[in-house]
Short mmCIF file of C-alpha atoms in Angstrom, two decimals:
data_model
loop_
_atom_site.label_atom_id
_atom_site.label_comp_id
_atom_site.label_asym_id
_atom_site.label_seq_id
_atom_site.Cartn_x
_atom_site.Cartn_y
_atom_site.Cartn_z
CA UNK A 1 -40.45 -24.50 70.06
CA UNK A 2 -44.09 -23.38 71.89
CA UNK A 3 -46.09 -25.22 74.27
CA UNK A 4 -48.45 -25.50 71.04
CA UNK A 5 -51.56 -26.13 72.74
CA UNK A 6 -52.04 -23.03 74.87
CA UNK A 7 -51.58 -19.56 73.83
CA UNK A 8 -39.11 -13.58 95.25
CA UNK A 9 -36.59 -11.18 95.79
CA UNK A 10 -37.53 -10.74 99.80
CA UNK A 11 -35.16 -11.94 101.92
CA UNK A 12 -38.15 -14.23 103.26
CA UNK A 13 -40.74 -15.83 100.53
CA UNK A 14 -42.99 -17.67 101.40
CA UNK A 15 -42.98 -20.07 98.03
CA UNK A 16 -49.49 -34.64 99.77
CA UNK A 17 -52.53 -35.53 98.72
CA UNK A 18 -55.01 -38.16 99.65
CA UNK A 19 -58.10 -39.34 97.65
CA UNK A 20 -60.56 -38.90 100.07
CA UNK A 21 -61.69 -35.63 102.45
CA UNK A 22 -59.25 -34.65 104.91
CA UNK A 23 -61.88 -35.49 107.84
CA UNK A 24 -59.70 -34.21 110.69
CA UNK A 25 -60.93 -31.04 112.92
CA UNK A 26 -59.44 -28.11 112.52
CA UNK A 27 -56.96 -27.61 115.61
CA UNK A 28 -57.17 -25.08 118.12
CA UNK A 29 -56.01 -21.47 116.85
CA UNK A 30 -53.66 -21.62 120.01
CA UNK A 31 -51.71 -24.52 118.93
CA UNK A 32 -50.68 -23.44 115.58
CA UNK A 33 -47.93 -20.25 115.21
CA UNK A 34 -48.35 -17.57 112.65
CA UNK A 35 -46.76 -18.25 109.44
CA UNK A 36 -44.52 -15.20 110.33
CA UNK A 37 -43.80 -16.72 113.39
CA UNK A 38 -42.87 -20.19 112.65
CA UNK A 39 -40.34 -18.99 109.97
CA UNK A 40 -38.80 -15.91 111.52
CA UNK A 41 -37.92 -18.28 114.87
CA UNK A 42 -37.06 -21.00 112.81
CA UNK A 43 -33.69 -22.85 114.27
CA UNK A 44 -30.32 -22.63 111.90
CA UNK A 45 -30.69 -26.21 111.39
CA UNK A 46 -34.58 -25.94 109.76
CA UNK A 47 -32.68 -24.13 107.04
CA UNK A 48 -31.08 -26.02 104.40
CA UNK A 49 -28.12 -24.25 102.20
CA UNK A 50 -29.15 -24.69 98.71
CA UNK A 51 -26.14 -26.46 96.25
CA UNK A 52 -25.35 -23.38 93.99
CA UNK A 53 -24.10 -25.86 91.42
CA UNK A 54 -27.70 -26.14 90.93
CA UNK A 55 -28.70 -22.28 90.66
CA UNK A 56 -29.05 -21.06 87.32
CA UNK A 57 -29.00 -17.08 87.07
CA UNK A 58 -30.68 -15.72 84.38
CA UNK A 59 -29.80 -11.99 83.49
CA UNK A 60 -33.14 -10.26 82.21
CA UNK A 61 -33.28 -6.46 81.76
CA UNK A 62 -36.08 -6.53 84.21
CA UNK A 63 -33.29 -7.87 86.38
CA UNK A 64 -31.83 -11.21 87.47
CA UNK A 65 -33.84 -14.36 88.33
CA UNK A 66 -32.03 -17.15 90.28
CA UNK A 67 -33.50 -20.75 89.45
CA UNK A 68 -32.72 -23.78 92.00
CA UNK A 69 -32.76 -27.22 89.30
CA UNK A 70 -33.73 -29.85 90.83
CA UNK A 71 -31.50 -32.94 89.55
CA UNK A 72 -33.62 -35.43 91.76
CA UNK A 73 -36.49 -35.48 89.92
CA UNK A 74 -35.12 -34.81 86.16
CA UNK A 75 -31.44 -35.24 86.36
CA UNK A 76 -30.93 -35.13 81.78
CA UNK A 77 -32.65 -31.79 82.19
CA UNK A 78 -30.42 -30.27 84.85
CA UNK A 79 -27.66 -31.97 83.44
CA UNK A 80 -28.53 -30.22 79.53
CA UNK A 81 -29.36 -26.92 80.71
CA UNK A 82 -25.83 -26.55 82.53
CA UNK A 83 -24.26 -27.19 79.57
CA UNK A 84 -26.30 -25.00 77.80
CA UNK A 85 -25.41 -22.30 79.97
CA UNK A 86 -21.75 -23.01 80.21
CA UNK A 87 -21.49 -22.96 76.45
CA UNK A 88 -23.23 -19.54 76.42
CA UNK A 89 -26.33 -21.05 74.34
CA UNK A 90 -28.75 -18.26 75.79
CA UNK A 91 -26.61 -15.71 75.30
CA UNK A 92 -28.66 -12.24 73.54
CA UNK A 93 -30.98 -14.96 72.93
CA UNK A 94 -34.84 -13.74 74.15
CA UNK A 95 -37.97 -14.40 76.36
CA UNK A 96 -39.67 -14.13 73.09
CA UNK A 97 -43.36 -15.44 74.64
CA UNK A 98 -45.31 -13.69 77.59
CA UNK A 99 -48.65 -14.60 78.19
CA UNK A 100 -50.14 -13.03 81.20
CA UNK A 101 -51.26 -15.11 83.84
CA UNK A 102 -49.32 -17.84 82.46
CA UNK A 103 -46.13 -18.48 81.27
CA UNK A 104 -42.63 -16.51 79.77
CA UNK A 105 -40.91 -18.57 77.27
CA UNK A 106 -37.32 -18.39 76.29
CA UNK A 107 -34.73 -19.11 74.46
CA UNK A 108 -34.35 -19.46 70.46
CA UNK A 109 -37.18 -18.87 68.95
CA UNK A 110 -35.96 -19.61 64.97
CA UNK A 111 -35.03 -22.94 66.25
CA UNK A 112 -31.78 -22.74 64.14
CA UNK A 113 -29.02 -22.26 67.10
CA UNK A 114 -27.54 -25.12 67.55
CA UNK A 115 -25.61 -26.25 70.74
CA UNK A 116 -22.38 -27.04 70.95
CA UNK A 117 -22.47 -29.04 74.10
CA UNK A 118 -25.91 -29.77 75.09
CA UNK A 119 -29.04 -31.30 73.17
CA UNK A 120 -31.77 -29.26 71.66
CA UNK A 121 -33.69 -32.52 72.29
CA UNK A 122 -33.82 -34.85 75.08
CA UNK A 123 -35.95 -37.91 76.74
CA UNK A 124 -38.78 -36.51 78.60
CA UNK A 125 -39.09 -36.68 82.60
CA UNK A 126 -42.76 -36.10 82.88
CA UNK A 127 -42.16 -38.18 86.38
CA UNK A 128 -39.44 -40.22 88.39
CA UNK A 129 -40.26 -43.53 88.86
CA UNK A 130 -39.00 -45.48 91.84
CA UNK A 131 -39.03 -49.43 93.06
CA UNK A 132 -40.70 -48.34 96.27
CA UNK A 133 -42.80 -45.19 97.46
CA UNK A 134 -40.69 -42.09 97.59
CA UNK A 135 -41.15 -40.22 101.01
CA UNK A 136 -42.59 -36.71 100.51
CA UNK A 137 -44.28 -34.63 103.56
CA UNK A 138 -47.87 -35.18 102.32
CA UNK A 139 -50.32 -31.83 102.15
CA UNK A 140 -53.63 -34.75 103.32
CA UNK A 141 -55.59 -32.95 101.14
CA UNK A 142 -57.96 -33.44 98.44
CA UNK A 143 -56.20 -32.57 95.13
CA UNK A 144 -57.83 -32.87 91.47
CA UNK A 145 -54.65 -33.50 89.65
CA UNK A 146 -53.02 -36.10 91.76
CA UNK A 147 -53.65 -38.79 93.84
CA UNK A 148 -51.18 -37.00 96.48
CA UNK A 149 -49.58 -34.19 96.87
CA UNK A 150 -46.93 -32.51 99.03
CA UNK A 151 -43.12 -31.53 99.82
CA UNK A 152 -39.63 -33.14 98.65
CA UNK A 153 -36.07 -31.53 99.16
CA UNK A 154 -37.64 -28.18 98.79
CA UNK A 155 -40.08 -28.66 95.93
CA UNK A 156 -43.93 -29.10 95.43
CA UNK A 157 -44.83 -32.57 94.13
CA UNK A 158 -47.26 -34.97 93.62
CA UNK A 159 -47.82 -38.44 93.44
CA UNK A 160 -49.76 -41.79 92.05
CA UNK A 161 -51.58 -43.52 94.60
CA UNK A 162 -48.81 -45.74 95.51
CA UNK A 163 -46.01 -43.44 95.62
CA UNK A 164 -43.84 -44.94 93.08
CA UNK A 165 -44.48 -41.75 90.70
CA UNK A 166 -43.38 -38.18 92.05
CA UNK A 167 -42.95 -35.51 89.71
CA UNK A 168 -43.00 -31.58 90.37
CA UNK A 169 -46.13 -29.61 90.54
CA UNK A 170 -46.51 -26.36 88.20
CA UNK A 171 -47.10 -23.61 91.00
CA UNK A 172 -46.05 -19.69 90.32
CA UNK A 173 -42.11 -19.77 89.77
CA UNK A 174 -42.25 -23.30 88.19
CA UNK A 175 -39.03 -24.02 85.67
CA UNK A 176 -40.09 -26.13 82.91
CA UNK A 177 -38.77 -27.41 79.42
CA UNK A 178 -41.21 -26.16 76.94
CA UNK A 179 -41.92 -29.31 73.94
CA UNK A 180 -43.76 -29.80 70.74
CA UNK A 181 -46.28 -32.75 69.79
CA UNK A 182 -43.49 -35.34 70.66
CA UNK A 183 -42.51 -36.17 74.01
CA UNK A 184 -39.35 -35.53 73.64
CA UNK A 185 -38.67 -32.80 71.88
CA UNK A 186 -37.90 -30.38 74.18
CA UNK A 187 -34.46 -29.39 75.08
CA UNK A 188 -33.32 -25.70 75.13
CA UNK A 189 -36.57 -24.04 75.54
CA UNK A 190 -37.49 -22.97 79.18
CA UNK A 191 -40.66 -21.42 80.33
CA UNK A 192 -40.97 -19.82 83.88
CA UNK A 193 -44.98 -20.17 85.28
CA UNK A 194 -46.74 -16.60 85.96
CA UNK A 195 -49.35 -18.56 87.95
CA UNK A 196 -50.51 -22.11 88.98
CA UNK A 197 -50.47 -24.17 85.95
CA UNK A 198 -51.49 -28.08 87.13
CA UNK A 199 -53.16 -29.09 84.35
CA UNK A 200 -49.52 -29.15 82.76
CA UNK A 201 -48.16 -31.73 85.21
CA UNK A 202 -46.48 -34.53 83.43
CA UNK A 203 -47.23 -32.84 80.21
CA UNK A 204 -43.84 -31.62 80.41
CA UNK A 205 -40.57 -31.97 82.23
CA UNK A 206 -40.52 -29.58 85.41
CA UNK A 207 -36.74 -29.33 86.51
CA UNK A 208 -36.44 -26.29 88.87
CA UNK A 209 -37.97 -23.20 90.51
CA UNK A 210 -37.64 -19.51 91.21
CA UNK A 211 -35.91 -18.64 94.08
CA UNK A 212 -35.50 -15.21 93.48
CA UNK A 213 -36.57 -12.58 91.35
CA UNK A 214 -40.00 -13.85 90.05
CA UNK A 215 -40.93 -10.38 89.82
CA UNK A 216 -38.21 -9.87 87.25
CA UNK A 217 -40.23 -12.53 85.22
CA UNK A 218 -43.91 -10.83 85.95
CA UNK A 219 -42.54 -7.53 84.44
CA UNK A 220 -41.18 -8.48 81.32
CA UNK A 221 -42.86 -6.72 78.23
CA UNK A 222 -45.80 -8.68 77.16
CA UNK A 223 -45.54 -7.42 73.38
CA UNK A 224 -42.53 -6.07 71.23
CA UNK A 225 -42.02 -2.55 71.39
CA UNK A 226 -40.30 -0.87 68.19
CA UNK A 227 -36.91 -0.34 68.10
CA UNK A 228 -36.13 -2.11 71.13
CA UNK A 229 -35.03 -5.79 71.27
CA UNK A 230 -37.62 -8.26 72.98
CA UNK A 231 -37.04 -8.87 76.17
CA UNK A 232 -32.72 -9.93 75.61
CA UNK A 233 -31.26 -12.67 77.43
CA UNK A 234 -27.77 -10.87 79.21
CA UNK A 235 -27.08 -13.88 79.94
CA UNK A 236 -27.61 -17.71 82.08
CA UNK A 237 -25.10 -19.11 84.21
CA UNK A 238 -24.56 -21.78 86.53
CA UNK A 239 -24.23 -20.05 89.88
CA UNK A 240 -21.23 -21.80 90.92
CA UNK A 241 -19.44 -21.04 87.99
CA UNK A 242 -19.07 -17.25 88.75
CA UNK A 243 -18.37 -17.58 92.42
CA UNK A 244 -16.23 -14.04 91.51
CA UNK A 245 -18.65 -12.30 90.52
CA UNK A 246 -21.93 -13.00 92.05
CA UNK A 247 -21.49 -14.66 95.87
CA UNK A 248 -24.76 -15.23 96.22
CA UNK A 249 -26.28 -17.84 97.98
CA UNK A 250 -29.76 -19.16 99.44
CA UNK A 251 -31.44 -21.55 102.18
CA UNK A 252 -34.39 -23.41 101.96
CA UNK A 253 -36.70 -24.73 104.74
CA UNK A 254 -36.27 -28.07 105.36
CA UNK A 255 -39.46 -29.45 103.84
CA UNK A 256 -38.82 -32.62 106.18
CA UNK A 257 -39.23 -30.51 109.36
CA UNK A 258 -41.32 -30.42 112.13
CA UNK A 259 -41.51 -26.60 111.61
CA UNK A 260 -42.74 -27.16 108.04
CA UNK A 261 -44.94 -29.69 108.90
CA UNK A 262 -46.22 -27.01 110.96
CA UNK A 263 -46.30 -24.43 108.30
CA UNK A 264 -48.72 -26.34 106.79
CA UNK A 265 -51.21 -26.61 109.11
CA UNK A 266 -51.36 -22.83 109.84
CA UNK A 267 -51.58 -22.16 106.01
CA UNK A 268 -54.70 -24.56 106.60
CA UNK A 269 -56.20 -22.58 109.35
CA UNK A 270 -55.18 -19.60 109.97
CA UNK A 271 -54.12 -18.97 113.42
CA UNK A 272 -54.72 -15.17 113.33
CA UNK A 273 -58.45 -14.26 115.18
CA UNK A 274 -59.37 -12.20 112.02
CA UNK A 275 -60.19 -15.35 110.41
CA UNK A 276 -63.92 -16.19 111.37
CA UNK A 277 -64.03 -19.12 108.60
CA UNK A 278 -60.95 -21.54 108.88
CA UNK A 279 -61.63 -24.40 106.26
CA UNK A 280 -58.78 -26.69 107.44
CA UNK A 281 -57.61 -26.89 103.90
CA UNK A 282 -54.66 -26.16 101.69
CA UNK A 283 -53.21 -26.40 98.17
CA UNK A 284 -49.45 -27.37 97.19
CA UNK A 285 -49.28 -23.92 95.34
CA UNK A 286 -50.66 -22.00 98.57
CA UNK A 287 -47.40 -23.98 100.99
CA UNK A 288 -44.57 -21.69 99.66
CA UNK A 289 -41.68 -23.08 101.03
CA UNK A 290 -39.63 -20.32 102.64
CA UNK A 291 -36.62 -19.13 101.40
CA UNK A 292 -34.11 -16.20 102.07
CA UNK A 293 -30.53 -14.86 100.96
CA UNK A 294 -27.18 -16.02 103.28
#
């Protein structure tokens, strides 16, 4: 199944919106850290040990890519692709679509596997819906795709106007259920973004995001060579479930923090006096949220 209509591995990566301009002044250079600086003397408690039950590792022959799901925001999704895993469904399938700049695309591409434990098809979660606003730490900036945007938990979201809609944003490293025409057809095949993709927000279910080893995904082969198989999946697992193997684990920033909150505002101006021209303005895509190995 395509998306029809279109044809991190340092120790440190660093991975809201109102209507109207952000009209504050940019603040003084002096009272804003480096983004360097704010995360390198970050305090043990701004970091935020990820749940590896909710780490997929995907083994590419580029190398492996570790995926944090995010079971807040699309819990059948998370809840399907574990299954998926656990039952082996990827296994020596491929990530048979690579389109630069945009997005690799895996799993089976005949559409004949079936699953044994999880659904090739499932209800869509374009968005999470909620009986009163959902907190996020808002980005205040102007934003063409949403009437907010900014931080949850560790992930780049948006929002309506009201706050009652929050669904992830499709920056670089974005996990996402690829679908057909129907909304919910899509099930078993994943797509990893190359780049900032928001003109696919709630056009699909986003579930997760690269923690590690997005340049694993960038340097896949972008065409079939002869003889050789097409970018092979080794392998996905749920993190958790080979604890014996692979000890691996991550933190997050706490995207709650003061220190994030302050990460922010130097990616708006930065604090550095290179910078002649500071437009007191940000994206979500351009906040990476920091992350690093345990």
């Amino acid at each position: 199944m395509l998306l029809r209509a279109f044809g991190l591995t340092a120790c440190v990566l660093l991975a809201g919106c109102s209507s109207t301009q952000n009209t504050e002044s940019a603040p003084n250079k002096s009272e804003v850290r480096s983004p360097s600086t704010i995360i390198s003397s970050a305090s043990a408690d701004v970091w935020q040990q990820v749940n590896n039950d909710d780490v997929l590792r995907i083994d590419l022959p580029t190398g492996r890519v570790y995926v944090q799901l995010n079971p807040q925001l699309a819990p059948g999704h998370v809840d399907n692709i574990k299954k998926l895993a656990r039952e082996g469904f990827y296994d020596g399938l491929n990530v048979y679509r690579f389109v630069e700049s945009f997005v690799a695309q895996g799993g089976d591409q005949s559409g004949e596997k079936q699953p044994t434990q999880g659904s090739k098809g499932i209800s869509g979660e374009m968005f999470l819906t909620t009986e009163s606003p959902l907190e996020i730490t808002p980005l205040n900036a102007v934003d063409g795709y949403a009437d907010k945007t900014g931080f949850l938990n560790g992930f780049a979201v948006a929002q309506n106007s009201d706050g009652k809609k929050t669904w992830m944003t499709h920056c670089t490293g974005t996990f996402a259920m690829a679908r057909g025409n129907e909304i919910d057809s899509g099930g078993t095949e994943f797509y990893i973004t190359l780049a900032p993709q928001r003109y696919l927000d709630k056009n699909t279910t986003v579930f997760g995001r690269v923690l590690e080893g997005m340049e694993h995904a960038q340097r896949l082969l972008r065409t079939p060579v002869e003889g050789q198989p097409f970018n092979p999946i080794s392998q996905v697992r749920v993190l958790s479930d080979i604890a014996g193997e692979d000890n691996s684990a991550f933190t997050v920033f706490d995207t709650s923090s003061e220190d994030f909150k302050e990460l922010i505002e130097s990616r708006k101006n930065r604090p550095s006096e290179w910078f002649i021209d500071k437009p007191n303005h940000t994206d979500v895509c351009s906040v990476s949220i920091p992350t690093k190995r345990l």
